[in-house]
Amino acid sequence: MEPKKNYALPIVMMFALFFMIAFVTNLQSPLGVIVKEQFALDTFRSQWGTFANFLAYACMGIPAGAMLRRYGYRRTALTAVVVGFAGVGVTLLSGRGEGSFPLYLAGAFVSGFSMCMLNTVVNPMLNTLGGGGRRGNQLIQFGGVCNSVGGTLAPVLGGYLMGNAVGGRVISTADPVFFLAMGIFALTFLVLFRARIPEPFVVNEPRRGERTGALSFRHFRLGVAAIFVYVGVEVGIPSIANFYMTGTGAGALDMDTAVAGTIVGTYWFLMLVGRLAGGLLGGRVSSRPMLAATASLGLVLVVLGMYLSPETGVRMPVFRGGTSLSFGMETVPVGLMCFVLCGLCTSVMWGAIFNLAVEGLGKYTPMASGIFMTMVVGGGVLPALQGWIADMTDYATSYWLIFGCLLYILYYALAGSRNVNRTAPVAE
């Protein structure tokens, strides 16, 4: 009898990569505050790092899916890890001397290539390592929790380092974070290089019609737009909130950067809580009412966040900054608390939109997933647009863009997600 293979170590590495996807991506938020000060940028240009990071998804989404089909999990993951190590290394080099903004943007773009490739790999890879079924789904859920932990810690640690910087905020302030990320990438590469993992069936040629077949479905096309605006909402809410708290533009609150980092980190922590709750409720509540309810609540919270007085404070549990990085209470403007609570709403939207958009696609689902990954570029485009609106008006007013995006997501949940062409041939 062939001994049962133990994939515990590769599974742990996939969890680490889930963590790194969110950690490296969400590090762009505190880095945006740093480069804004170091290079004397306006809010719009300070978002170019986030834009470059997500622009890579538009370039790499479909090629990453094709690479996965042709070369398999292991080789695609190894390539992604190498690219991620290089991207973080370029960002590290951009802080040498007086710093280089173009080099910083190049590092963000290269890192985005890696994040896109890793996103394409980790979900199906964990499912395969778990043997599919309930165990595979369970591993993916644990991976999602690790992803949320990374998203929570990045702005907290970034805000802590900025708050303790000597001689002003510069990119080199974040060197400890860069070295940590590169170390995790290097360790993961060594483990995956030696690991032997099961691979999916690999094909060299795409099936006829698969590249465009998914786009013939109206509910999928509308879902592609929904995922574009969703990622913009998920990233834009905390990113602009960071500038709202620490910036110098109209309506800025001039808060301590370490405290601001803990508040933004709490947004990502609430996404973790929401994902756990969504997993528990997912067997009882379908995607459509879940998406409609969270979009509706998000609309209410955004309006309250824009119009409640920033002079009114409320005690809120956050991850404290300072020397201890402990969990405690901070006095937060009540409007900002509403923005932070939006994390509970955005937490379940990706899965709900994806499930609704691929309903009935059959053999077109794999290519549909690649198209979806391309639309993650919305996380770079919309926050940059929101930053431009903030420059033209003020930070609170810029959240009308978030309101409009959530309104579209609500429309998609109620009407746009219904499959109106069920007779299209999708079977093998």
Short mmCIF file of N, CA, C and O in Angstrom, two decimals, residues 29-96:
data_model
loop_
_atom_site.label_atom_id
_atom_site.label_comp_id
_atom_site.label_asym_id
_atom_site.label_seq_id
_atom_site.Cartn_x
_atom_site.Cartn_y
_atom_site.Cartn_z
N SER A 29 -0.79 51.35 1.46
CA SER A 29 -1.51 52.44 2.14
C SER A 29 -0.58 53.29 3.00
O SER A 29 -0.49 54.51 2.80
N PRO A 30 0.17 52.72 3.97
CA PRO A 30 1.10 53.56 4.72
C PRO A 30 2.25 54.07 3.86
O PRO A 30 2.76 55.17 4.09
N LEU A 31 2.67 53.30 2.83
CA LEU A 31 3.72 53.79 1.95
C LEU A 31 3.26 55.01 1.17
O LEU A 31 4.05 55.91 0.86
N GLY A 32 1.96 55.07 0.86
CA GLY A 32 1.43 56.24 0.18
C GLY A 32 1.58 57.50 1.02
O GLY A 32 1.88 58.58 0.50
N VAL A 33 1.37 57.35 2.33
CA VAL A 33 1.56 58.49 3.24
C VAL A 33 3.03 58.90 3.28
O VAL A 33 3.37 60.09 3.29
N ILE A 34 3.93 57.90 3.26
CA ILE A 34 5.36 58.19 3.31
C ILE A 34 5.82 58.93 2.05
O ILE A 34 6.47 59.97 2.13
N VAL A 35 5.48 58.40 0.88
CA VAL A 35 5.97 59.02 -0.36
C VAL A 35 5.33 60.38 -0.58
O VAL A 35 5.94 61.27 -1.21
N LYS A 36 4.12 60.58 -0.07
CA LYS A 36 3.49 61.90 -0.20
C LYS A 36 4.34 62.95 0.50
O LYS A 36 4.53 64.06 -0.03
N GLU A 37 4.86 62.62 1.68
CA GLU A 37 5.69 63.57 2.42
C GLU A 37 7.10 63.63 1.85
O GLU A 37 7.65 64.73 1.65
N GLN A 38 7.68 62.48 1.53
CA GLN A 38 9.08 62.46 1.09
C GLN A 38 9.26 63.17 -0.25
O GLN A 38 10.26 63.88 -0.45
N PHE A 39 8.30 63.01 -1.17
CA PHE A 39 8.45 63.59 -2.50
C PHE A 39 7.53 64.78 -2.74
O PHE A 39 7.39 65.23 -3.87
N ALA A 40 6.87 65.27 -1.67
CA ALA A 40 6.00 66.45 -1.74
C ALA A 40 4.93 66.28 -2.82
O ALA A 40 4.78 67.11 -3.72
N LEU A 41 4.16 65.22 -2.72
CA LEU A 41 3.14 64.89 -3.70
C LEU A 41 1.76 65.34 -3.23
O LEU A 41 1.53 65.52 -2.04
N ASP A 42 0.83 65.48 -4.18
CA ASP A 42 -0.57 65.67 -3.80
C ASP A 42 -1.18 64.29 -3.55
O ASP A 42 -0.54 63.25 -3.77
N THR A 43 -2.44 64.26 -3.10
CA THR A 43 -3.07 62.98 -2.76
C THR A 43 -3.21 62.09 -3.98
O THR A 43 -3.04 60.87 -3.90
N PHE A 44 -3.50 62.68 -5.14
CA PHE A 44 -3.67 61.90 -6.36
C PHE A 44 -2.40 61.14 -6.70
O PHE A 44 -2.42 59.92 -6.92
N ARG A 45 -1.26 61.82 -6.74
CA ARG A 45 -0.01 61.16 -7.12
C ARG A 45 0.49 60.21 -6.03
O ARG A 45 1.19 59.23 -6.33
N SER A 46 0.11 60.47 -4.79
CA SER A 46 0.52 59.55 -3.72
C SER A 46 -0.16 58.20 -3.85
O SER A 46 0.29 57.22 -3.24
N GLN A 47 -1.24 58.13 -4.64
CA GLN A 47 -1.95 56.87 -4.87
C GLN A 47 -1.40 56.11 -6.07
O GLN A 47 -1.88 55.03 -6.39
N TRP A 48 -0.38 56.64 -6.74
CA TRP A 48 0.14 55.97 -7.92
C TRP A 48 0.78 54.64 -7.58
O TRP A 48 0.81 53.74 -8.42
N GLY A 49 1.32 54.49 -6.38
CA GLY A 49 1.89 53.21 -5.99
C GLY A 49 0.81 52.13 -5.94
O GLY A 49 0.99 51.02 -6.45
N THR A 50 -0.33 52.46 -5.33
CA THR A 50 -1.46 51.54 -5.30
C THR A 50 -1.95 51.25 -6.71
O THR A 50 -2.25 50.10 -7.06
N PHE A 51 -2.01 52.30 -7.54
CA PHE A 51 -2.45 52.13 -8.92
C PHE A 51 -1.51 51.20 -9.68
O PHE A 51 -1.95 50.30 -10.40
N ALA A 52 -0.19 51.40 -9.52
CA ALA A 52 0.79 50.55 -10.20
C ALA A 52 0.67 49.10 -9.74
O ALA A 52 0.77 48.16 -10.55
N ASN A 53 0.43 48.91 -8.44
CA ASN A 53 0.29 47.56 -7.89
C ASN A 53 -0.88 46.83 -8.51
O ASN A 53 -0.79 45.65 -8.87
N PHE A 54 -2.00 47.53 -8.67
CA PHE A 54 -3.20 46.89 -9.21
C PHE A 54 -3.22 46.89 -10.73
O PHE A 54 -3.91 46.06 -11.34
N LEU A 55 -2.50 47.83 -11.37
CA LEU A 55 -2.40 47.81 -12.82
C LEU A 55 -1.78 46.50 -13.30
O LEU A 55 -2.12 45.99 -14.38
N ALA A 56 -0.88 45.95 -12.49
CA ALA A 56 -0.24 44.68 -12.84
C ALA A 56 -1.27 43.57 -13.00
O ALA A 56 -1.07 42.65 -13.80
N TYR A 57 -2.38 43.63 -12.25
CA TYR A 57 -3.43 42.61 -12.38
C TYR A 57 -4.04 42.66 -13.77
O TYR A 57 -4.36 41.62 -14.36
N ALA A 58 -4.23 43.90 -14.31
CA ALA A 58 -4.80 44.03 -15.64
C ALA A 58 -3.89 43.41 -16.69
O ALA A 58 -4.35 42.89 -17.71
N CYS A 59 -2.59 43.49 -16.46
CA CYS A 59 -1.61 42.94 -17.41
C CYS A 59 -1.41 41.44 -17.26
O CYS A 59 -1.11 40.75 -18.23
N MET A 60 -1.58 40.93 -16.03
CA MET A 60 -1.15 39.56 -15.74
C MET A 60 -2.28 38.59 -15.45
O MET A 60 -2.04 37.38 -15.38
N GLY A 61 -3.52 39.06 -15.27
CA GLY A 61 -4.59 38.17 -14.85
C GLY A 61 -4.79 36.97 -15.76
O GLY A 61 -4.68 35.81 -15.34
N ILE A 62 -5.09 37.22 -17.03
CA ILE A 62 -5.33 36.13 -17.98
C ILE A 62 -4.05 35.34 -18.26
O ILE A 62 -4.09 34.10 -18.29
N PRO A 63 -2.88 35.98 -18.48
CA PRO A 63 -1.65 35.18 -18.65
C PRO A 63 -1.34 34.29 -17.46
O PRO A 63 -0.83 33.17 -17.63
N ALA A 64 -1.64 34.74 -16.24
CA ALA A 64 -1.38 33.90 -15.07
C ALA A 64 -2.25 32.66 -15.09
O ALA A 64 -1.80 31.56 -14.75
N GLY A 65 -3.52 32.82 -15.50
CA GLY A 65 -4.39 31.67 -15.62
C GLY A 65 -3.89 30.68 -16.67
O GLY A 65 -3.92 29.46 -16.47
N ALA A 66 -3.42 31.21 -17.81
CA ALA A 66 -2.88 30.35 -18.86
C ALA A 66 -1.61 29.65 -18.39
O ALA A 66 -1.38 28.47 -18.71
N MET A 67 -0.78 30.35 -17.63
CA MET A 67 0.45 29.75 -17.11
C MET A 67 0.13 28.62 -16.14
O MET A 67 0.78 27.56 -16.15
N LEU A 68 -0.89 28.83 -15.31
CA LEU A 68 -1.29 27.79 -14.36
C LEU A 68 -1.75 26.54 -15.09
O LEU A 68 -1.41 25.42 -14.71
N ARG A 69 -2.51 26.72 -16.16
CA ARG A 69 -3.01 25.57 -16.92
C ARG A 69 -1.88 24.84 -17.63
O ARG A 69 -1.92 23.61 -17.76
N ARG A 70 -0.88 25.56 -18.08
CA ARG A 70 0.18 24.93 -18.87
C ARG A 70 1.29 24.34 -18.01
O ARG A 70 1.81 23.26 -18.30
N TYR A 71 1.68 25.05 -16.94
CA TYR A 71 2.85 24.63 -16.16
C TYR A 71 2.50 24.08 -14.79
O TYR A 71 3.38 23.54 -14.11
N GLY A 72 1.26 24.23 -14.33
CA GLY A 72 0.87 23.65 -13.06
C GLY A 72 1.10 24.57 -11.87
O GLY A 72 1.66 25.66 -11.99
N TYR A 73 0.66 24.11 -10.70
CA TYR A 73 0.72 24.90 -9.47
C TYR A 73 2.15 25.25 -9.06
O TYR A 73 2.48 26.40 -8.79
N ARG A 74 2.98 24.21 -8.98
CA ARG A 74 4.30 24.39 -8.36
C ARG A 74 5.16 25.38 -9.13
O ARG A 74 5.74 26.31 -8.55
N ARG A 75 5.28 25.22 -10.43
CA ARG A 75 6.14 26.10 -11.23
C ARG A 75 5.58 27.52 -11.27
O ARG A 75 6.35 28.50 -11.23
N THR A 76 4.27 27.66 -11.33
CA THR A 76 3.67 29.00 -11.32
C THR A 76 3.91 29.67 -9.98
O THR A 76 4.26 30.87 -9.92
N ALA A 77 3.75 28.92 -8.88
CA ALA A 77 3.96 29.49 -7.55
C ALA A 77 5.42 29.89 -7.35
O ALA A 77 5.71 30.95 -6.79
N LEU A 78 6.35 29.03 -7.79
CA LEU A 78 7.77 29.36 -7.65
C LEU A 78 8.12 30.64 -8.42
O LEU A 78 8.86 31.50 -7.93
N THR A 79 7.58 30.77 -9.62
CA THR A 79 7.83 31.98 -10.42
C THR A 79 7.26 33.20 -9.71
O THR A 79 7.91 34.26 -9.65
N ALA A 80 6.05 33.06 -9.17
CA ALA A 80 5.41 34.18 -8.48
C ALA A 80 6.21 34.62 -7.26
O ALA A 80 6.34 35.82 -6.98
N VAL A 81 6.76 33.66 -6.52
CA VAL A 81 7.55 33.98 -5.32
C VAL A 81 8.82 34.74 -5.70
O VAL A 81 9.20 35.71 -5.05
N VAL A 82 9.48 34.30 -6.78
CA VAL A 82 10.69 34.99 -7.24
C VAL A 82 10.35 36.42 -7.66
O VAL A 82 11.07 37.38 -7.31
N VAL A 83 9.25 36.59 -8.38
CA VAL A 83 8.84 37.93 -8.81
C VAL A 83 8.50 38.79 -7.60
O VAL A 83 8.84 39.98 -7.54
N GLY A 84 7.84 38.20 -6.60
CA GLY A 84 7.51 38.95 -5.39
C GLY A 84 8.74 39.39 -4.63
O GLY A 84 8.81 40.53 -4.15
N PHE A 85 9.72 38.51 -4.52
CA PHE A 85 10.98 38.86 -3.86
C PHE A 85 11.64 40.03 -4.58
O PHE A 85 12.12 40.98 -3.95
N ALA A 86 11.64 39.97 -5.92
CA ALA A 86 12.25 41.05 -6.71
C ALA A 86 11.49 42.36 -6.54
O ALA A 86 12.10 43.43 -6.41
N GLY A 87 10.16 42.29 -6.52
CA GLY A 87 9.36 43.51 -6.39
C GLY A 87 9.60 44.22 -5.07
O GLY A 87 9.76 45.45 -5.03
N VAL A 88 9.61 43.45 -3.97
CA VAL A 88 9.87 44.05 -2.67
C VAL A 88 11.31 44.58 -2.62
O VAL A 88 11.57 45.64 -2.04
N GLY A 89 12.24 43.85 -3.27
CA GLY A 89 13.62 44.31 -3.30
C GLY A 89 13.77 45.64 -4.03
O GLY A 89 14.54 46.51 -3.60
N VAL A 90 13.04 45.80 -5.14
CA VAL A 90 13.08 47.08 -5.87
C VAL A 90 12.53 48.21 -5.00
O VAL A 90 13.07 49.32 -4.97
N THR A 91 11.43 47.93 -4.28
CA THR A 91 10.87 48.94 -3.37
C THR A 91 11.88 49.32 -2.29
O THR A 91 12.02 50.49 -1.93
N LEU A 92 12.58 48.32 -1.77
CA LEU A 92 13.62 48.57 -0.78
C LEU A 92 14.70 49.49 -1.34
O LEU A 92 15.12 50.47 -0.70
N LEU A 93 15.13 49.22 -2.57
CA LEU A 93 16.17 50.03 -3.20
C LEU A 93 15.69 51.45 -3.49
O LEU A 93 16.49 52.39 -3.52
N SER A 94 14.39 51.62 -3.69
CA SER A 94 13.87 52.96 -3.99
C SER A 94 14.02 53.91 -2.80
O SER A 94 13.90 55.14 -2.97
N GLY A 95 14.30 53.38 -1.62
CA GLY A 95 14.48 54.22 -0.45
C GLY A 95 15.92 54.56 -0.15
O GLY A 95 16.20 55.27 0.83
N ARG A 96 16.85 54.07 -0.99
CA ARG A 96 18.25 54.38 -0.74
C ARG A 96 18.55 55.84 -1.08
O ARG A 96 17.97 56.41 -2.01
#
